[in-house]
Amino acid sequence: MIPNTPKITPELVAEHGLKPDEYERFLQLIGREPTITELGIVSAMWNEHCSYKSSRLHLRGLPTKAPWVIQGPGENAGVIDIGDGLAVVFKMESHNHPSFIEPYQGAATGVGGILRDVFTMGARPIAALNFLRFGDPSHPRTRHLVAGVVAGIGGYGNSFGVPTVGGSVGFHTRYDGNILVNAMAVGLAKSDEIFYAAASGLNMPIVYLGSKTGRDGIHGATMASAEFGEGSEEKRPTVQVGDPFAEKLLLEACLELMQTGSVIAIQDMGAAGLTCSAVEMGAKGNLGVELNLDAVPCREEGMSAYEMMLSESQERMLMVLDPAKREVAEAVFRKWGLDFAVVGHTTDTLRFVVKHGGEVMADLPIKELGDEAPIYDRPHLPTAKKPVIDAASVAPPSSNAQALLKLVGSPDLCSKRWVYEQYDTLILGNSVATPGGDAGIVRVLEGPKGLAMTTDVTPRYCEADPFEGGKQAVAEAWRNLSAVGARPLALTDNLNFGNPERPEIMGQFVGCLKGISAACTALDFPVVSGNVSLYNETNGRGILPTPTIGGVGLLDDVSVHATIAFRKAGEVILLIGETTGWLGQSVYLRDVCGREEGAPPPVDLETERRNGDFVRGLIRAGRAKTVHDLSDGGLAVALAEMAMASGIGATIDKLPEGDAHAVLFGEDQARYVLSVEPGQADAIRIDAEKAGVPILRLGVTGGDTLAIKGEDPVTIAALEKAHEDWLPAFMAGEA
């Protein structure tokens, strides 16, 4: 028995997040009572955040392969080939629980962690995105959380030097006690210079790189694997503290180091810190690992083995080094003012051995800790189907003009300028389309290629019908990329759900995954990376199921793309896709009529593909330069957004058949609005009919109002005031 090890009690086991049967499994595995360090290690490796024990079984059904996929799920980030010897490296992860407890540092370190995942693979980050969900604006904490999260994202990303080119911000009472902060990073690398985490070779030195280890973030991964109850504020010490300037140094040092040929394997120290990174490197390489914690650079005195193994201090890496290149590698890190320390070596024992002060603090089987953690097939109940809402039964409570003004000024659909103006969207000089459109666009090196990227999901659809909601999340991301002219290539996901031990929540998870899988298959849009965030609930109240999709697409010529802004007066406005006036789960039904109910719009994936391919072809041929996909708020909101983006109005003299409120605000899928040169309109209509794509001429651009047939005209100035005023007023305490 190691001296000073406390007695392992059931209470101590429970504090570490292990269920009694999991602890029994661990005891059988090692054949003795564990040390406190071993208990800490297994609690980190077997928690939900690191092991995916509730989700791995179902994640296996996702399509992950395509000819352009270099690396799918299982590494620090996914990798896709974009030709010319270049690859795109990207991933999205959550920092939900830490951001609720300490919004600035929680969000900041979420950004830092996802950037490290990308440059660990050998890629230079070129863009960042996010997906944020907050509680009801009237909740007493919402304003504080919005302010802190946005400041944290901007503070880290701006200082590190990466442009934030896209994202999403929304509000709903179900996020009152558990906000969502999902961060995505995109990087560029040479396709034949990708670095991986699997260790190889015996007696190879394991090197600690970056910043020193402190006591911040201990039990961060365990905290992220449990629902909140009373006293969540007391978990503040589990939140990491970020230093974006140290991360910038780490980026440059790592990329320089990778050019020396000294890196055999490299892994970010993220969730569960030194424990997770060391175990994963060894387990993936079928090797053992021995660590000597006496060599770990610490910024605090007297840190125990337990604290060092579980610390989630930021801006740290672990590397397996070619011993012949040690002096060269160390010189690189010393030049950048960062720690470089040999803290262990690889072995052939398949054991994870941790030593400190001359004592063995942990000696555990490495494979069982890593890729053989428990897997659960949790009971899951399908979500009952909701009734289809008959548009004729929905009595409009106000004029359609007033409804439009209310929607464009609502918390979900209002301008998010207050948010994204706190982010640097132009740093590095390659941003082509910044927040406010359907997708962000960045130039690849000097061009001509470009990358489009977006984050999307409609949580209310996912709760009403998980399968259709999962399909729609993927289709929406695919549609946003298509709307700027990019060919969708691959996606990363961030699967945010409540407590998986509740069968109805697990049913949502399974249903959404099936929908995501169906859409990825139909649209040739594979999943190459991702993250699962479960237990997002407080006192038994779960979030809306929110499987965020981060999509990436390729533009062969970045100068040929579409935007949402009308370009000039006199252009013809066309509607692509079929309109039935589907009001179930629409924001019109919720925010105007006060009814959050009904079945969400069905997603026909063949139609999505046909319509999207047609629109993308028009953009790439230079025939359509103004395009906007239809989503929340339907046709009327899309037209208003296009007018507000340009200051140019429109006259709509023809609408699809049906009740006006349903046609204007229904959320039928697979639809786009285009404005084109008058001389192109007839030819585009003929081509659409040949392709089997529904098309309708709506009207023309021009003037200073949005004048829809049969409705009161609304001035662009009135729309802009409603759209721009709500969020600044709310953050100033005036709304």
PDB file of C-alpha atoms in Angstrom, residues 242-442:
ATOM      1  CA  GLY A 242      -6.765  29.787 -20.571  1.00  0.00           C
ATOM      2  CA  ASP A 243      -3.822  31.795 -21.909  1.00  0.00           C
ATOM      3  CA  PRO A 244      -4.264  32.477 -25.642  1.00  0.00           C
ATOM      4  CA  PHE A 245      -0.812  34.017 -25.961  1.00  0.00           C
ATOM      5  CA  ALA A 246       0.798  30.837 -24.606  1.00  0.00           C
ATOM      6  CA  GLU A 247      -1.333  28.866 -27.060  1.00  0.00           C
ATOM      7  CA  LYS A 248      -0.082  30.989 -29.961  1.00  0.00           C
ATOM      8  CA  LEU A 249       3.487  30.190 -28.919  1.00  0.00           C
ATOM      9  CA  LEU A 250       2.557  26.516 -28.613  1.00  0.00           C
ATOM     10  CA  LEU A 251       1.089  26.539 -32.125  1.00  0.00           C
ATOM     11  CA  GLU A 252       4.199  28.027 -33.692  1.00  0.00           C
ATOM     12  CA  ALA A 253       6.503  25.752 -31.692  1.00  0.00           C
ATOM     13  CA  CYS A 254       4.543  22.621 -32.617  1.00  0.00           C
ATOM     14  CA  LEU A 255       4.403  23.437 -36.322  1.00  0.00           C
ATOM     15  CA  GLU A 256       8.132  24.183 -36.333  1.00  0.00           C
ATOM     16  CA  LEU A 257       8.816  21.022 -34.363  1.00  0.00           C
ATOM     17  CA  MET A 258       6.865  18.950 -36.863  1.00  0.00           C
ATOM     18  CA  GLN A 259       9.169  20.127 -39.648  1.00  0.00           C
ATOM     19  CA  THR A 260      12.203  18.692 -37.827  1.00  0.00           C
ATOM     20  CA  GLY A 261      11.078  15.069 -38.261  1.00  0.00           C
ATOM     21  CA  SER A 262      11.288  14.458 -34.520  1.00  0.00           C
ATOM     22  CA  VAL A 263       7.585  13.762 -33.842  1.00  0.00           C
ATOM     23  CA  ILE A 264       6.514  10.104 -33.747  1.00  0.00           C
ATOM     24  CA  ALA A 265       3.115  10.805 -32.181  1.00  0.00           C
ATOM     25  CA  ILE A 266       1.466  13.827 -30.606  1.00  0.00           C
ATOM     26  CA  GLN A 267      -1.648  14.356 -28.530  1.00  0.00           C
ATOM     27  CA  ASP A 268      -3.364  17.398 -27.060  1.00  0.00           C
ATOM     28  CA  MET A 269      -3.792  17.402 -23.293  1.00  0.00           C
ATOM     29  CA  GLY A 270      -7.527  18.129 -23.213  1.00  0.00           C
ATOM     30  CA  ALA A 271     -10.163  16.463 -21.051  1.00  0.00           C
ATOM     31  CA  ALA A 272      -8.534  14.552 -18.174  1.00  0.00           C
ATOM     32  CA  GLY A 273      -5.194  16.116 -19.110  1.00  0.00           C
ATOM     33  CA  LEU A 274      -2.062  14.025 -18.738  1.00  0.00           C
ATOM     34  CA  THR A 275      -4.074  10.887 -17.965  1.00  0.00           C
ATOM     35  CA  CYS A 276      -6.153  10.818 -21.129  1.00  0.00           C
ATOM     36  CA  SER A 277      -3.370  11.925 -23.481  1.00  0.00           C
ATOM     37  CA  ALA A 278      -0.864   9.356 -22.225  1.00  0.00           C
ATOM     38  CA  VAL A 279      -3.347   6.472 -22.122  1.00  0.00           C
ATOM     39  CA  GLU A 280      -4.731   7.213 -25.580  1.00  0.00           C
ATOM     40  CA  MET A 281      -1.273   7.406 -27.154  1.00  0.00           C
ATOM     41  CA  GLY A 282      -0.262   4.094 -25.657  1.00  0.00           C
ATOM     42  CA  ALA A 283      -3.549   2.266 -26.221  1.00  0.00           C
ATOM     43  CA  LYS A 284      -3.800   3.367 -29.869  1.00  0.00           C
ATOM     44  CA  GLY A 285      -0.237   2.161 -30.488  1.00  0.00           C
ATOM     45  CA  ASN A 286      -0.662  -1.124 -28.560  1.00  0.00           C
ATOM     46  CA  LEU A 287       2.121  -0.074 -26.212  1.00  0.00           C
ATOM     47  CA  GLY A 288       2.578   0.492 -22.517  1.00  0.00           C
ATOM     48  CA  VAL A 289       3.498   3.859 -21.030  1.00  0.00           C
ATOM     49  CA  GLU A 290       5.578   4.696 -17.972  1.00  0.00           C
ATOM     50  CA  LEU A 291       5.473   8.241 -16.598  1.00  0.00           C
ATOM     51  CA  ASN A 292       7.765   9.893 -14.037  1.00  0.00           C
ATOM     52  CA  LEU A 293       5.816  12.789 -12.565  1.00  0.00           C
ATOM     53  CA  ASP A 294       8.908  14.213 -10.879  1.00  0.00           C
ATOM     54  CA  ALA A 295       9.814  15.600 -14.302  1.00  0.00           C
ATOM     55  CA  VAL A 296       6.444  17.289 -14.974  1.00  0.00           C
ATOM     56  CA  PRO A 297       6.806  21.113 -14.989  1.00  0.00           C
ATOM     57  CA  CYS A 298       4.459  22.447 -12.285  1.00  0.00           C
ATOM     58  CA  ARG A 299       3.505  26.018 -11.480  1.00  0.00           C
ATOM     59  CA  GLU A 300       2.321  25.183  -7.952  1.00  0.00           C
ATOM     60  CA  GLU A 301       4.252  23.705  -5.047  1.00  0.00           C
ATOM     61  CA  GLY A 302       3.551  20.288  -3.611  1.00  0.00           C
ATOM     62  CA  MET A 303       1.263  18.913  -6.294  1.00  0.00           C
ATOM     63  CA  SER A 304       0.375  15.256  -5.732  1.00  0.00           C
ATOM     64  CA  ALA A 305       0.371  12.537  -8.380  1.00  0.00           C
ATOM     65  CA  TYR A 306      -3.405  12.585  -8.235  1.00  0.00           C
ATOM     66  CA  GLU A 307      -3.519  16.327  -8.945  1.00  0.00           C
ATOM     67  CA  MET A 308      -0.964  16.167 -11.753  1.00  0.00           C
ATOM     68  CA  MET A 309      -2.717  13.295 -13.495  1.00  0.00           C
ATOM     69  CA  LEU A 310      -6.147  14.952 -13.392  1.00  0.00           C
ATOM     70  CA  SER A 311      -5.220  18.603 -13.926  1.00  0.00           C
ATOM     71  CA  GLU A 312      -6.697  20.129 -17.065  1.00  0.00           C
ATOM     72  CA  SER A 313      -4.333  23.084 -17.218  1.00  0.00           C
ATOM     73  CA  GLN A 314      -4.400  24.460 -20.740  1.00  0.00           C
ATOM     74  CA  GLU A 315      -1.878  24.923 -23.563  1.00  0.00           C
ATOM     75  CA  ARG A 316      -0.152  21.552 -23.056  1.00  0.00           C
ATOM     76  CA  MET A 317       0.791  18.685 -25.403  1.00  0.00           C
ATOM     77  CA  LEU A 318       2.282  15.216 -25.039  1.00  0.00           C
ATOM     78  CA  MET A 319       4.621  13.835 -27.688  1.00  0.00           C
ATOM     79  CA  VAL A 320       6.468  10.622 -28.470  1.00  0.00           C
ATOM     80  CA  LEU A 321       9.891  11.775 -29.654  1.00  0.00           C
ATOM     81  CA  ASP A 322      12.514  10.344 -31.980  1.00  0.00           C
ATOM     82  CA  PRO A 323      15.400  10.141 -29.458  1.00  0.00           C
ATOM     83  CA  ALA A 324      17.956  11.056 -32.114  1.00  0.00           C
ATOM     84  CA  LYS A 325      16.237  14.421 -32.528  1.00  0.00           C
ATOM     85  CA  ARG A 326      15.914  15.349 -28.869  1.00  0.00           C
ATOM     86  CA  GLU A 327      18.336  18.270 -28.894  1.00  0.00           C
ATOM     87  CA  VAL A 328      16.794  19.733 -32.049  1.00  0.00           C
ATOM     88  CA  ALA A 329      13.268  19.389 -30.648  1.00  0.00           C
ATOM     89  CA  GLU A 330      14.155  20.854 -27.276  1.00  0.00           C
ATOM     90  CA  ALA A 331      15.856  23.825 -28.918  1.00  0.00           C
ATOM     91  CA  VAL A 332      12.640  24.658 -30.772  1.00  0.00           C
ATOM     92  CA  PHE A 333      10.588  24.791 -27.588  1.00  0.00           C
ATOM     93  CA  ARG A 334      13.211  26.669 -25.608  1.00  0.00           C
ATOM     94  CA  LYS A 335      13.316  29.265 -28.396  1.00  0.00           C
ATOM     95  CA  TRP A 336       9.574  29.842 -27.996  1.00  0.00           C
ATOM     96  CA  GLY A 337       9.878  30.076 -24.201  1.00  0.00           C
ATOM     97  CA  LEU A 338       7.884  26.904 -23.498  1.00  0.00           C
ATOM     98  CA  ASP A 339       8.500  23.918 -21.268  1.00  0.00           C
ATOM     99  CA  PHE A 340      10.021  20.797 -22.778  1.00  0.00           C
ATOM    100  CA  ALA A 341      10.476  17.849 -20.427  1.00  0.00           C
ATOM    101  CA  VAL A 342      10.961  14.108 -20.925  1.00  0.00           C
ATOM    102  CA  VAL A 343       8.396  12.657 -18.529  1.00  0.00           C
ATOM    103  CA  GLY A 344       8.325   8.987 -19.523  1.00  0.00           C
ATOM    104  CA  HIS A 345       8.817   6.341 -22.169  1.00  0.00           C
ATOM    105  CA  THR A 346       6.964   3.657 -24.092  1.00  0.00           C
ATOM    106  CA  THR A 347       7.116  -0.001 -23.023  1.00  0.00           C
ATOM    107  CA  ASP A 348       6.027  -3.412 -24.282  1.00  0.00           C
ATOM    108  CA  THR A 349       4.051  -4.220 -21.110  1.00  0.00           C
ATOM    109  CA  LEU A 350       0.638  -2.799 -22.091  1.00  0.00           C
ATOM    110  CA  ARG A 351       0.643  -1.265 -18.596  1.00  0.00           C
ATOM    111  CA  PHE A 352       0.136   2.343 -17.595  1.00  0.00           C
ATOM    112  CA  VAL A 353       2.653   2.990 -14.812  1.00  0.00           C
ATOM    113  CA  VAL A 354       2.861   6.306 -12.968  1.00  0.00           C
ATOM    114  CA  LYS A 355       5.736   7.076 -10.589  1.00  0.00           C
ATOM    115  CA  HIS A 356       6.168  10.020  -8.240  1.00  0.00           C
ATOM    116  CA  GLY A 357       8.741  10.603  -5.513  1.00  0.00           C
ATOM    117  CA  GLY A 358      10.238   7.179  -6.095  1.00  0.00           C
ATOM    118  CA  GLU A 359       6.908   5.424  -5.501  1.00  0.00           C
ATOM    119  CA  VAL A 360       4.595   3.662  -7.971  1.00  0.00           C
ATOM    120  CA  MET A 361       1.350   5.600  -7.742  1.00  0.00           C
ATOM    121  CA  ALA A 362      -0.520   3.707 -10.459  1.00  0.00           C
ATOM    122  CA  ASP A 363      -0.029   0.451 -12.355  1.00  0.00           C
ATOM    123  CA  LEU A 364      -2.987  -0.313 -14.597  1.00  0.00           C
ATOM    124  CA  PRO A 365      -3.752  -2.214 -17.826  1.00  0.00           C
ATOM    125  CA  ILE A 366      -3.650   0.439 -20.543  1.00  0.00           C
ATOM    126  CA  LYS A 367      -5.981  -1.061 -23.158  1.00  0.00           C
ATOM    127  CA  GLU A 368      -8.830  -1.503 -20.708  1.00  0.00           C
ATOM    128  CA  LEU A 369      -8.414   2.104 -19.605  1.00  0.00           C
ATOM    129  CA  GLY A 370      -8.388   3.414 -23.145  1.00  0.00           C
ATOM    130  CA  ASP A 371     -10.257   1.820 -26.000  1.00  0.00           C
ATOM    131  CA  GLU A 372     -11.894  -0.939 -23.929  1.00  0.00           C
ATOM    132  CA  ALA A 373     -13.843   1.200 -21.479  1.00  0.00           C
ATOM    133  CA  PRO A 374     -17.380   0.048 -20.590  1.00  0.00           C
ATOM    134  CA  ILE A 375     -19.964   0.210 -23.354  1.00  0.00           C
ATOM    135  CA  TYR A 376     -23.647   0.474 -22.478  1.00  0.00           C
ATOM    136  CA  ASP A 377     -26.668  -0.350 -24.593  1.00  0.00           C
ATOM    137  CA  ARG A 378     -28.998   1.840 -22.613  1.00  0.00           C
ATOM    138  CA  PRO A 379     -32.769   1.378 -22.869  1.00  0.00           C
ATOM    139  CA  HIS A 380     -34.297   3.851 -25.286  1.00  0.00           C
ATOM    140  CA  LEU A 381     -37.883   4.797 -26.020  1.00  0.00           C
ATOM    141  CA  PRO A 382     -38.897   6.258 -29.382  1.00  0.00           C
ATOM    142  CA  THR A 383     -40.481   9.694 -29.309  1.00  0.00           C
ATOM    143  CA  ALA A 384     -44.214   9.632 -29.982  1.00  0.00           C
ATOM    144  CA  LYS A 385     -45.198  11.182 -33.296  1.00  0.00           C
ATOM    145  CA  LYS A 386     -46.754  14.641 -33.093  1.00  0.00           C
ATOM    146  CA  PRO A 387     -49.894  15.545 -35.069  1.00  0.00           C
ATOM    147  CA  VAL A 388     -49.562  17.499 -38.287  1.00  0.00           C
ATOM    148  CA  ILE A 389     -50.780  21.074 -37.826  1.00  0.00           C
ATOM    149  CA  ASP A 390     -53.446  22.123 -40.329  1.00  0.00           C
ATOM    150  CA  ALA A 391     -52.478  25.627 -41.433  1.00  0.00           C
ATOM    151  CA  ALA A 392     -56.143  26.518 -41.899  1.00  0.00           C
ATOM    152  CA  SER A 393     -56.739  25.842 -38.195  1.00  0.00           C
ATOM    153  CA  VAL A 394     -54.139  28.431 -37.169  1.00  0.00           C
ATOM    154  CA  ALA A 395     -55.868  31.785 -36.808  1.00  0.00           C
ATOM    155  CA  PRO A 396     -53.347  34.600 -37.385  1.00  0.00           C
ATOM    156  CA  PRO A 397     -53.340  36.740 -34.205  1.00  0.00           C
ATOM    157  CA  SER A 398     -51.973  39.763 -36.093  1.00  0.00           C
ATOM    158  CA  SER A 399     -51.369  40.983 -39.625  1.00  0.00           C
ATOM    159  CA  ASN A 400     -48.630  39.226 -41.553  1.00  0.00           C
ATOM    160  CA  ALA A 401     -46.704  42.498 -41.730  1.00  0.00           C
ATOM    161  CA  GLN A 402     -46.778  42.817 -37.922  1.00  0.00           C
ATOM    162  CA  ALA A 403     -45.879  39.139 -37.568  1.00  0.00           C
ATOM    163  CA  LEU A 404     -42.823  39.675 -39.788  1.00  0.00           C
ATOM    164  CA  LEU A 405     -41.647  42.637 -37.716  1.00  0.00           C
ATOM    165  CA  LYS A 406     -42.079  40.599 -34.548  1.00  0.00           C
ATOM    166  CA  LEU A 407     -40.119  37.657 -35.929  1.00  0.00           C
ATOM    167  CA  VAL A 408     -37.135  39.583 -37.287  1.00  0.00           C
ATOM    168  CA  GLY A 409     -36.899  41.293 -33.884  1.00  0.00           C
ATOM    169  CA  SER A 410     -37.299  38.116 -31.818  1.00  0.00           C
ATOM    170  CA  PRO A 411     -34.419  36.730 -29.701  1.00  0.00           C
ATOM    171  CA  ASP A 412     -33.749  33.838 -32.080  1.00  0.00           C
ATOM    172  CA  LEU A 413     -34.049  35.696 -35.390  1.00  0.00           C
ATOM    173  CA  CYS A 414     -32.766  39.160 -34.481  1.00  0.00           C
ATOM    174  CA  SER A 415     -29.389  40.397 -35.682  1.00  0.00           C
ATOM    175  CA  LYS A 416     -26.470  38.890 -33.785  1.00  0.00           C
ATOM    176  CA  ARG A 417     -24.194  41.786 -34.739  1.00  0.00           C
ATOM    177  CA  TRP A 418     -23.677  42.591 -31.032  1.00  0.00           C
ATOM    178  CA  VAL A 419     -22.111  39.138 -30.718  1.00  0.00           C
ATOM    179  CA  TYR A 420     -19.945  38.813 -33.796  1.00  0.00           C
ATOM    180  CA  GLU A 421     -18.625  42.361 -33.714  1.00  0.00           C
ATOM    181  CA  GLN A 422     -16.740  41.268 -30.583  1.00  0.00           C
ATOM    182  CA  TYR A 423     -14.925  38.659 -32.661  1.00  0.00           C
ATOM    183  CA  ASP A 424     -12.083  39.366 -35.068  1.00  0.00           C
ATOM    184  CA  THR A 425     -13.555  38.099 -38.326  1.00  0.00           C
ATOM    185  CA  LEU A 426     -10.822  39.351 -40.672  1.00  0.00           C
ATOM    186  CA  ILE A 427      -7.475  38.468 -39.064  1.00  0.00           C
ATOM    187  CA  LEU A 428      -5.119  36.477 -41.349  1.00  0.00           C
ATOM    188  CA  GLY A 429      -6.585  38.368 -44.300  1.00  0.00           C
ATOM    189  CA  ASN A 430      -8.365  35.455 -45.990  1.00  0.00           C
ATOM    190  CA  SER A 431     -11.958  35.956 -44.830  1.00  0.00           C
ATOM    191  CA  VAL A 432     -14.266  36.283 -47.839  1.00  0.00           C
ATOM    192  CA  ALA A 433     -17.681  35.963 -46.149  1.00  0.00           C
ATOM    193  CA  THR A 434     -18.016  36.749 -42.440  1.00  0.00           C
ATOM    194  CA  PRO A 435     -20.932  36.186 -40.006  1.00  0.00           C
ATOM    195  CA  GLY A 436     -24.377  37.254 -41.134  1.00  0.00           C
ATOM    196  CA  GLY A 437     -24.815  35.063 -44.215  1.00  0.00           C
ATOM    197  CA  ASP A 438     -25.572  31.404 -44.848  1.00  0.00           C
ATOM    198  CA  ALA A 439     -21.951  30.250 -44.430  1.00  0.00           C
ATOM    199  CA  GLY A 440     -18.547  31.725 -43.653  1.00  0.00           C
ATOM    200  CA  ILE A 441     -15.953  31.597 -46.439  1.00  0.00           C
ATOM    201  CA  VAL A 442     -12.160  31.751 -46.230  1.00  0.00           C
TER     202      VAL A 442
END
